[in-house]
């Protein structure tokens, strides 16, 4: 689902978009920050902000990351933290001119689509509903009188927050000064040729001048609820989406794109077909091809390598660490059409072998999700791609990995996630990395807990030479988001907690049944 919130400076877009993201469990994208960062980089590198070629080359070559920090996020431009630097008056003074350059908008628009592809997101900006996401399910155009907007900005600059204190006031001369600058910027943003600030024809207009933050959010939440209902109706009617579309890059279109909130008739519109994944080649496929394509489409030699690796690793591991995964038949049966998000405790490198090999022997694919740091070792990167594993960049919302995982699930492949992140050699409480329930939600897939014991004893803490020994693992009962009550955000959080509890319950039961195994 894509929610767009456009509007002029000071209309309250950022505050509203953040609040909606938190309320509805959506990713938040501040596109103004992207334009600000580009303007900052031009200033920093001595490029005139209106130098079209210079500004475009910065926009095309840069990297922009949003790193969550508490309730907000930090903006990292080409590896430099520019969170504060992009909010200075120097940047404010040039950002309109810089962001009006068509090639800059083009580069940023592509990035915005790539970030949003296949995710549930609220995108805030000027041209979200008109240019970048014309098919967004919910479009809002937020306005407020210039006076109300100037007062909010002035209060903000003085360190206050009108979202928390609606009656906060600021120094009148500063309000007037900001009012002038806002009027100028509005005029510029609305009259520029490329992507001028204007509401989309199908946007819902909300004037926030006399509304509290909660009142504005309630209106938008109602639109989102309506869009979700339309989406569920469409889903029930069996509107299946091909994997290729779900995984397609830079498309901006989510796989199971629901109908618009208020234009249900558009649900019948045929899905976009213009950006379908190219079939895999016999040779010369990129790593991303292996992550994005269903494993059934891998070229023959890759399938043979997979069979060989599974046979070799499966055989050797069974020889040295005789292992058993209880419940594999049932899981294979249950996941033939739609994969499951498999969640497991992590004690050793042997852990992923059990589900991958067991399900492969039953004709099902399991794609482990691994930390991208392993990609530095080329042989691992190569082998992991052949077994269908998907790298994930930790510490950031890795949208590509999310998209690949979602597409895999929809194609009937399961994904294997270790929320503990790294191998845990003792029973101390490890940090649980969330996110798996969101993937399950997007793919409408069940979450299956698995626990393993005995694998930690192979190479206990401080030892490096593996010791042979028996290993036991069990697949627990699946959980589905629809089994849980509450708001979407609550359900996602509860599901993650419940699944991890199940993993540890199964682990403890296995330990009781096999005394001495850890
Ligand atoms: O929302 P903001 O004040 O952070 O935006 C900074 C500038 O970027 C503003 O002058 C308009 C421009 N902008 C844009 O042209 N298109 C967007 N989608 C977002 C911002």
PDB file of C-alpha atoms in Angstrom, residues 216-450:
ATOM      1  CA  UNK A 216      -5.905  15.052  10.666  1.00  0.00           C
ATOM      2  CA  UNK A 217      -4.567  11.548  11.324  1.00  0.00           C
ATOM      3  CA  UNK A 218      -8.050  10.189  12.024  1.00  0.00           C
ATOM      4  CA  UNK A 219      -9.165  11.373   8.593  1.00  0.00           C
ATOM      5  CA  UNK A 220      -6.214   9.722   6.887  1.00  0.00           C
ATOM      6  CA  UNK A 221      -6.574   6.512   8.927  1.00  0.00           C
ATOM      7  CA  UNK A 222     -10.183   6.308   7.741  1.00  0.00           C
ATOM      8  CA  UNK A 223      -9.012   6.567   4.115  1.00  0.00           C
ATOM      9  CA  UNK A 224      -6.413   3.856   4.715  1.00  0.00           C
ATOM     10  CA  UNK A 225      -8.987   1.571   6.335  1.00  0.00           C
ATOM     11  CA  UNK A 226     -11.237   2.013   3.331  1.00  0.00           C
ATOM     12  CA  UNK A 227      -8.370   1.236   0.957  1.00  0.00           C
ATOM     13  CA  UNK A 228      -7.490  -1.876   2.943  1.00  0.00           C
ATOM     14  CA  UNK A 229     -11.048  -3.102   2.823  1.00  0.00           C
ATOM     15  CA  UNK A 230     -11.043  -2.648  -0.933  1.00  0.00           C
ATOM     16  CA  UNK A 231      -7.746  -4.506  -1.092  1.00  0.00           C
ATOM     17  CA  UNK A 232      -9.044  -7.394   0.989  1.00  0.00           C
ATOM     18  CA  UNK A 233     -12.123  -7.647  -1.194  1.00  0.00           C
ATOM     19  CA  UNK A 234      -9.906  -7.765  -4.241  1.00  0.00           C
ATOM     20  CA  UNK A 235      -7.712 -10.401  -2.592  1.00  0.00           C
ATOM     21  CA  UNK A 236     -10.727 -12.548  -1.774  1.00  0.00           C
ATOM     22  CA  UNK A 237     -11.700 -12.400  -5.416  1.00  0.00           C
ATOM     23  CA  UNK A 238      -8.424 -14.209  -6.092  1.00  0.00           C
ATOM     24  CA  UNK A 239      -6.521 -11.527  -7.899  1.00  0.00           C
ATOM     25  CA  UNK A 240      -3.204 -13.373  -7.992  1.00  0.00           C
ATOM     26  CA  UNK A 241      -0.125 -11.389  -8.931  1.00  0.00           C
ATOM     27  CA  UNK A 242       2.806 -12.902 -10.775  1.00  0.00           C
ATOM     28  CA  UNK A 243       6.078 -13.061  -8.891  1.00  0.00           C
ATOM     29  CA  UNK A 244       7.834 -11.057 -11.551  1.00  0.00           C
ATOM     30  CA  UNK A 245       5.665  -8.059 -10.869  1.00  0.00           C
ATOM     31  CA  UNK A 246       6.011  -8.308  -7.138  1.00  0.00           C
ATOM     32  CA  UNK A 247       9.778  -8.440  -7.371  1.00  0.00           C
ATOM     33  CA  UNK A 248      10.240  -5.928 -10.121  1.00  0.00           C
ATOM     34  CA  UNK A 249      12.679  -3.184  -9.288  1.00  0.00           C
ATOM     35  CA  UNK A 250      12.030   0.537  -9.342  1.00  0.00           C
ATOM     36  CA  UNK A 251       8.488  -0.103 -10.362  1.00  0.00           C
ATOM     37  CA  UNK A 252       6.868   1.597  -7.418  1.00  0.00           C
ATOM     38  CA  UNK A 253       3.996  -0.812  -7.829  1.00  0.00           C
ATOM     39  CA  UNK A 254       3.372  -3.227  -5.028  1.00  0.00           C
ATOM     40  CA  UNK A 255       2.605  -6.777  -6.002  1.00  0.00           C
ATOM     41  CA  UNK A 256      -0.783  -7.021  -4.412  1.00  0.00           C
ATOM     42  CA  UNK A 257      -1.740  -3.470  -5.153  1.00  0.00           C
ATOM     43  CA  UNK A 258      -5.218  -2.892  -3.868  1.00  0.00           C
ATOM     44  CA  UNK A 259      -7.874  -0.726  -5.393  1.00  0.00           C
ATOM     45  CA  UNK A 260      -7.934   2.962  -4.632  1.00  0.00           C
ATOM     46  CA  UNK A 261      -9.694   3.972  -1.474  1.00  0.00           C
ATOM     47  CA  UNK A 262     -12.412   5.875  -3.138  1.00  0.00           C
ATOM     48  CA  UNK A 263     -12.364   4.523  -6.656  1.00  0.00           C
ATOM     49  CA  UNK A 264     -13.136   0.856  -6.167  1.00  0.00           C
ATOM     50  CA  UNK A 265     -13.986   0.456  -9.841  1.00  0.00           C
ATOM     51  CA  UNK A 266     -10.307   0.833 -10.648  1.00  0.00           C
ATOM     52  CA  UNK A 267      -9.693  -2.543  -9.021  1.00  0.00           C
ATOM     53  CA  UNK A 268     -10.575  -4.041 -12.359  1.00  0.00           C
ATOM     54  CA  UNK A 269      -7.789  -2.197 -14.096  1.00  0.00           C
ATOM     55  CA  UNK A 270      -5.307  -4.730 -15.503  1.00  0.00           C
ATOM     56  CA  UNK A 271      -2.050  -4.936 -13.573  1.00  0.00           C
ATOM     57  CA  UNK A 272       0.944  -3.143 -15.062  1.00  0.00           C
ATOM     58  CA  UNK A 273       2.817  -5.512 -17.291  1.00  0.00           C
ATOM     59  CA  UNK A 274       5.535  -3.307 -18.706  1.00  0.00           C
ATOM     60  CA  UNK A 275       8.302  -4.135 -16.255  1.00  0.00           C
ATOM     61  CA  UNK A 276       8.377  -7.886 -16.021  1.00  0.00           C
ATOM     62  CA  UNK A 277      11.553  -9.696 -14.968  1.00  0.00           C
ATOM     63  CA  UNK A 278      13.579 -10.876 -17.908  1.00  0.00           C
ATOM     64  CA  UNK A 279      13.894 -14.684 -17.912  1.00  0.00           C
ATOM     65  CA  UNK A 280      17.183 -15.943 -16.512  1.00  0.00           C
ATOM     66  CA  UNK A 281      19.915 -16.556 -19.052  1.00  0.00           C
ATOM     67  CA  UNK A 282      21.916 -19.763 -19.314  1.00  0.00           C
ATOM     68  CA  UNK A 283      25.043 -17.820 -18.355  1.00  0.00           C
ATOM     69  CA  UNK A 284      25.745 -14.243 -17.331  1.00  0.00           C
ATOM     70  CA  UNK A 285      23.061 -13.816 -14.673  1.00  0.00           C
ATOM     71  CA  UNK A 286      23.709 -11.258 -11.966  1.00  0.00           C
ATOM     72  CA  UNK A 287      23.481 -12.100  -8.280  1.00  0.00           C
ATOM     73  CA  UNK A 288      20.287 -10.077  -8.133  1.00  0.00           C
ATOM     74  CA  UNK A 289      18.805 -12.361 -10.784  1.00  0.00           C
ATOM     75  CA  UNK A 290      19.237 -15.230  -8.340  1.00  0.00           C
ATOM     76  CA  UNK A 291      17.558 -13.280  -5.544  1.00  0.00           C
ATOM     77  CA  UNK A 292      14.639 -12.003  -7.618  1.00  0.00           C
ATOM     78  CA  UNK A 293      13.732 -15.051  -9.691  1.00  0.00           C
ATOM     79  CA  UNK A 294      11.829 -18.072  -8.444  1.00  0.00           C
ATOM     80  CA  UNK A 295      14.256 -20.927  -7.929  1.00  0.00           C
ATOM     81  CA  UNK A 296      12.269 -23.024 -10.365  1.00  0.00           C
ATOM     82  CA  UNK A 297      13.445 -20.592 -13.083  1.00  0.00           C
ATOM     83  CA  UNK A 298      17.159 -20.978 -12.322  1.00  0.00           C
ATOM     84  CA  UNK A 299      19.231 -22.240 -15.271  1.00  0.00           C
ATOM     85  CA  UNK A 300      19.910 -25.945 -15.337  1.00  0.00           C
ATOM     86  CA  UNK A 301      23.531 -25.697 -14.185  1.00  0.00           C
ATOM     87  CA  UNK A 302      22.459 -23.655 -11.146  1.00  0.00           C
ATOM     88  CA  UNK A 303      19.809 -26.240 -10.305  1.00  0.00           C
ATOM     89  CA  UNK A 304      22.446 -28.973 -10.631  1.00  0.00           C
ATOM     90  CA  UNK A 305      24.797 -27.020  -8.337  1.00  0.00           C
ATOM     91  CA  UNK A 306      21.986 -26.637  -5.826  1.00  0.00           C
ATOM     92  CA  UNK A 307      21.283 -30.388  -5.904  1.00  0.00           C
ATOM     93  CA  UNK A 308      24.989 -31.106  -5.512  1.00  0.00           C
ATOM     94  CA  UNK A 309      25.447 -28.679  -2.625  1.00  0.00           C
ATOM     95  CA  UNK A 310      22.357 -29.997  -0.848  1.00  0.00           C
ATOM     96  CA  UNK A 311      23.501 -33.596  -1.329  1.00  0.00           C
ATOM     97  CA  UNK A 312      27.033 -32.873  -0.184  1.00  0.00           C
ATOM     98  CA  UNK A 313      26.236 -30.682   2.807  1.00  0.00           C
ATOM     99  CA  UNK A 314      23.189 -32.783   3.747  1.00  0.00           C
ATOM    100  CA  UNK A 315      25.123 -36.050   3.535  1.00  0.00           C
ATOM    101  CA  UNK A 316      28.228 -34.889   5.381  1.00  0.00           C
ATOM    102  CA  UNK A 317      26.248 -33.131   8.084  1.00  0.00           C
ATOM    103  CA  UNK A 318      24.119 -36.229   8.671  1.00  0.00           C
ATOM    104  CA  UNK A 319      27.265 -38.312   8.926  1.00  0.00           C
ATOM    105  CA  UNK A 320      29.012 -36.164  11.520  1.00  0.00           C
ATOM    106  CA  UNK A 321      26.028 -34.670  13.298  1.00  0.00           C
ATOM    107  CA  UNK A 322      23.178 -37.145  12.838  1.00  0.00           C
ATOM    108  CA  UNK A 323      20.181 -34.825  12.758  1.00  0.00           C
ATOM    109  CA  UNK A 324      16.445 -35.031  12.525  1.00  0.00           C
ATOM    110  CA  UNK A 325      13.878 -32.310  11.781  1.00  0.00           C
ATOM    111  CA  UNK A 326      10.464 -33.327  13.099  1.00  0.00           C
ATOM    112  CA  UNK A 327       7.452 -32.074  11.184  1.00  0.00           C
ATOM    113  CA  UNK A 328       9.178 -31.635   7.805  1.00  0.00           C
ATOM    114  CA  UNK A 329       6.550 -33.675   5.919  1.00  0.00           C
ATOM    115  CA  UNK A 330       3.706 -31.540   7.235  1.00  0.00           C
ATOM    116  CA  UNK A 331       5.542 -28.293   6.534  1.00  0.00           C
ATOM    117  CA  UNK A 332       6.357 -29.324   2.972  1.00  0.00           C
ATOM    118  CA  UNK A 333       2.719 -30.187   2.419  1.00  0.00           C
ATOM    119  CA  UNK A 334       1.462 -26.927   3.911  1.00  0.00           C
ATOM    120  CA  UNK A 335       3.783 -24.655   1.930  1.00  0.00           C
ATOM    121  CA  UNK A 336       3.446 -25.970  -1.575  1.00  0.00           C
ATOM    122  CA  UNK A 337       1.364 -23.034  -2.815  1.00  0.00           C
ATOM    123  CA  UNK A 338       2.408 -20.216  -0.524  1.00  0.00           C
ATOM    124  CA  UNK A 339       5.675 -20.364   1.368  1.00  0.00           C
ATOM    125  CA  UNK A 340       6.113 -19.790   5.071  1.00  0.00           C
ATOM    126  CA  UNK A 341       8.340 -17.432   6.983  1.00  0.00           C
ATOM    127  CA  UNK A 342      10.422 -19.892   8.993  1.00  0.00           C
ATOM    128  CA  UNK A 343      11.913 -18.506  12.164  1.00  0.00           C
ATOM    129  CA  UNK A 344      14.602 -20.388  14.047  1.00  0.00           C
ATOM    130  CA  UNK A 345      16.958 -20.013  16.982  1.00  0.00           C
ATOM    131  CA  UNK A 346      20.564 -19.593  15.882  1.00  0.00           C
ATOM    132  CA  UNK A 347      23.356 -21.556  17.476  1.00  0.00           C
ATOM    133  CA  UNK A 348      25.642 -22.746  14.692  1.00  0.00           C
ATOM    134  CA  UNK A 349      26.288 -22.785  10.948  1.00  0.00           C
ATOM    135  CA  UNK A 350      24.521 -26.142  10.837  1.00  0.00           C
ATOM    136  CA  UNK A 351      21.112 -24.597  11.655  1.00  0.00           C
ATOM    137  CA  UNK A 352      20.038 -23.593   8.124  1.00  0.00           C
ATOM    138  CA  UNK A 353      21.116 -26.964   6.733  1.00  0.00           C
ATOM    139  CA  UNK A 354      18.226 -28.767   8.440  1.00  0.00           C
ATOM    140  CA  UNK A 355      15.240 -26.938   6.930  1.00  0.00           C
ATOM    141  CA  UNK A 356      16.933 -26.286   3.566  1.00  0.00           C
ATOM    142  CA  UNK A 357      17.936 -29.932   3.052  1.00  0.00           C
ATOM    143  CA  UNK A 358      14.818 -31.492   4.596  1.00  0.00           C
ATOM    144  CA  UNK A 359      12.436 -29.449   2.486  1.00  0.00           C
ATOM    145  CA  UNK A 360      14.535 -29.764  -0.673  1.00  0.00           C
ATOM    146  CA  UNK A 361      14.247 -33.554  -0.295  1.00  0.00           C
ATOM    147  CA  UNK A 362      10.474 -33.048  -0.248  1.00  0.00           C
ATOM    148  CA  UNK A 363      10.444 -30.885  -3.348  1.00  0.00           C
ATOM    149  CA  UNK A 364      10.243 -27.472  -1.633  1.00  0.00           C
ATOM    150  CA  UNK A 365      12.620 -24.534  -1.649  1.00  0.00           C
ATOM    151  CA  UNK A 366      13.713 -22.661   1.454  1.00  0.00           C
ATOM    152  CA  UNK A 367      15.658 -19.443   0.983  1.00  0.00           C
ATOM    153  CA  UNK A 368      17.772 -18.458   3.989  1.00  0.00           C
ATOM    154  CA  UNK A 369      18.099 -14.737   4.639  1.00  0.00           C
ATOM    155  CA  UNK A 370      21.709 -13.942   5.567  1.00  0.00           C
ATOM    156  CA  UNK A 371      23.596 -10.841   6.602  1.00  0.00           C
ATOM    157  CA  UNK A 372      25.211  -9.173   3.591  1.00  0.00           C
ATOM    158  CA  UNK A 373      28.575  -9.030   5.388  1.00  0.00           C
ATOM    159  CA  UNK A 374      29.107 -12.626   4.227  1.00  0.00           C
ATOM    160  CA  UNK A 375      29.136 -11.370   0.632  1.00  0.00           C
ATOM    161  CA  UNK A 376      32.683 -10.127   1.172  1.00  0.00           C
ATOM    162  CA  UNK A 377      33.759 -13.774   0.839  1.00  0.00           C
ATOM    163  CA  UNK A 378      33.124 -14.396  -2.860  1.00  0.00           C
ATOM    164  CA  UNK A 379      32.786 -18.164  -2.623  1.00  0.00           C
ATOM    165  CA  UNK A 380      30.078 -17.779   0.025  1.00  0.00           C
ATOM    166  CA  UNK A 381      28.287 -15.150  -2.025  1.00  0.00           C
ATOM    167  CA  UNK A 382      28.424 -17.455  -5.052  1.00  0.00           C
ATOM    168  CA  UNK A 383      27.290 -20.566  -3.151  1.00  0.00           C
ATOM    169  CA  UNK A 384      24.573 -18.701  -1.241  1.00  0.00           C
ATOM    170  CA  UNK A 385      23.108 -17.360  -4.482  1.00  0.00           C
ATOM    171  CA  UNK A 386      23.011 -20.908  -5.886  1.00  0.00           C
ATOM    172  CA  UNK A 387      21.022 -22.173  -2.924  1.00  0.00           C
ATOM    173  CA  UNK A 388      18.626 -19.252  -3.283  1.00  0.00           C
ATOM    174  CA  UNK A 389      19.754 -17.429  -0.140  1.00  0.00           C
ATOM    175  CA  UNK A 390      19.003 -13.704   0.004  1.00  0.00           C
ATOM    176  CA  UNK A 391      21.385 -11.131   1.550  1.00  0.00           C
ATOM    177  CA  UNK A 392      20.011  -8.445   3.821  1.00  0.00           C
ATOM    178  CA  UNK A 393      21.715  -5.223   4.827  1.00  0.00           C
ATOM    179  CA  UNK A 394      21.297  -4.945   8.552  1.00  0.00           C
ATOM    180  CA  UNK A 395      20.742  -1.682  10.370  1.00  0.00           C
ATOM    181  CA  UNK A 396      18.600  -0.228   7.612  1.00  0.00           C
ATOM    182  CA  UNK A 397      15.255  -1.035   6.094  1.00  0.00           C
ATOM    183  CA  UNK A 398      16.552  -3.131   3.205  1.00  0.00           C
ATOM    184  CA  UNK A 399      13.661  -2.756   0.809  1.00  0.00           C
ATOM    185  CA  UNK A 400      15.192  -4.856  -1.927  1.00  0.00           C
ATOM    186  CA  UNK A 401      15.629  -7.827   0.397  1.00  0.00           C
ATOM    187  CA  UNK A 402      12.069  -7.339   1.647  1.00  0.00           C
ATOM    188  CA  UNK A 403      10.795  -7.355  -1.907  1.00  0.00           C
ATOM    189  CA  UNK A 404      12.726 -10.461  -2.908  1.00  0.00           C
ATOM    190  CA  UNK A 405      11.562 -12.298   0.201  1.00  0.00           C
ATOM    191  CA  UNK A 406       7.937 -11.314  -0.358  1.00  0.00           C
ATOM    192  CA  UNK A 407       8.060 -12.385  -3.986  1.00  0.00           C
ATOM    193  CA  UNK A 408       9.621 -15.730  -3.011  1.00  0.00           C
ATOM    194  CA  UNK A 409       6.841 -16.417  -0.508  1.00  0.00           C
ATOM    195  CA  UNK A 410       4.180 -15.641  -3.049  1.00  0.00           C
ATOM    196  CA  UNK A 411       5.848 -18.119  -5.412  1.00  0.00           C
ATOM    197  CA  UNK A 412       5.547 -20.916  -2.853  1.00  0.00           C
ATOM    198  CA  UNK A 413       9.123 -20.722  -1.590  1.00  0.00           C
ATOM    199  CA  UNK A 414       9.741 -20.409   2.116  1.00  0.00           C
ATOM    200  CA  UNK A 415      12.197 -18.009   3.656  1.00  0.00           C
ATOM    201  CA  UNK A 416      14.325 -18.752   6.685  1.00  0.00           C
ATOM    202  CA  UNK A 417      15.080 -15.984   9.147  1.00  0.00           C
ATOM    203  CA  UNK A 418      17.217 -15.860  12.280  1.00  0.00           C
ATOM    204  CA  UNK A 419      15.834 -12.970  14.302  1.00  0.00           C
ATOM    205  CA  UNK A 420      18.668 -13.373  16.798  1.00  0.00           C
ATOM    206  CA  UNK A 421      20.843 -12.037  13.978  1.00  0.00           C
ATOM    207  CA  UNK A 422      23.978 -13.817  14.969  1.00  0.00           C
ATOM    208  CA  UNK A 423      24.819 -17.211  16.424  1.00  0.00           C
ATOM    209  CA  UNK A 424      24.035 -17.294  20.124  1.00  0.00           C
ATOM    210  CA  UNK A 425      26.420 -19.365  22.188  1.00  0.00           C
ATOM    211  CA  UNK A 426      24.709 -19.085  25.534  1.00  0.00           C
ATOM    212  CA  UNK A 427      21.226 -18.484  26.891  1.00  0.00           C
ATOM    213  CA  UNK A 428      21.669 -14.780  27.539  1.00  0.00           C
ATOM    214  CA  UNK A 429      18.824 -12.714  26.138  1.00  0.00           C
ATOM    215  CA  UNK A 430      19.696 -11.759  22.606  1.00  0.00           C
ATOM    216  CA  UNK A 431      18.264  -8.806  20.764  1.00  0.00           C
ATOM    217  CA  UNK A 432      15.458  -9.898  18.473  1.00  0.00           C
ATOM    218  CA  UNK A 433      15.545  -8.246  15.085  1.00  0.00           C
ATOM    219  CA  UNK A 434      11.974  -7.720  14.026  1.00  0.00           C
ATOM    220  CA  UNK A 435      10.677  -7.402  10.523  1.00  0.00           C
ATOM    221  CA  UNK A 436       9.783 -11.005   9.811  1.00  0.00           C
ATOM    222  CA  UNK A 437       6.125 -10.470  10.687  1.00  0.00           C
ATOM    223  CA  UNK A 438       5.989  -7.552   8.255  1.00  0.00           C
ATOM    224  CA  UNK A 439       7.285  -9.773   5.462  1.00  0.00           C
ATOM    225  CA  UNK A 440       4.687 -12.388   6.426  1.00  0.00           C
ATOM    226  CA  UNK A 441       2.008  -9.719   6.386  1.00  0.00           C
ATOM    227  CA  UNK A 442       2.989  -8.459   2.947  1.00  0.00           C
ATOM    228  CA  UNK A 443       3.015 -11.950   1.490  1.00  0.00           C
ATOM    229  CA  UNK A 444       0.036 -13.115   3.536  1.00  0.00           C
ATOM    230  CA  UNK A 445       2.193 -16.031   4.665  1.00  0.00           C
ATOM    231  CA  UNK A 446       2.195 -18.018   7.905  1.00  0.00           C
ATOM    232  CA  UNK A 447       5.110 -17.818  10.323  1.00  0.00           C
ATOM    233  CA  UNK A 448       6.535 -21.164  11.400  1.00  0.00           C
ATOM    234  CA  UNK A 449       8.783 -21.576  14.458  1.00  0.00           C
ATOM    235  CA  UNK A 450      11.623 -24.103  14.470  1.00  0.00           C
TER     236      UNK A 450
END
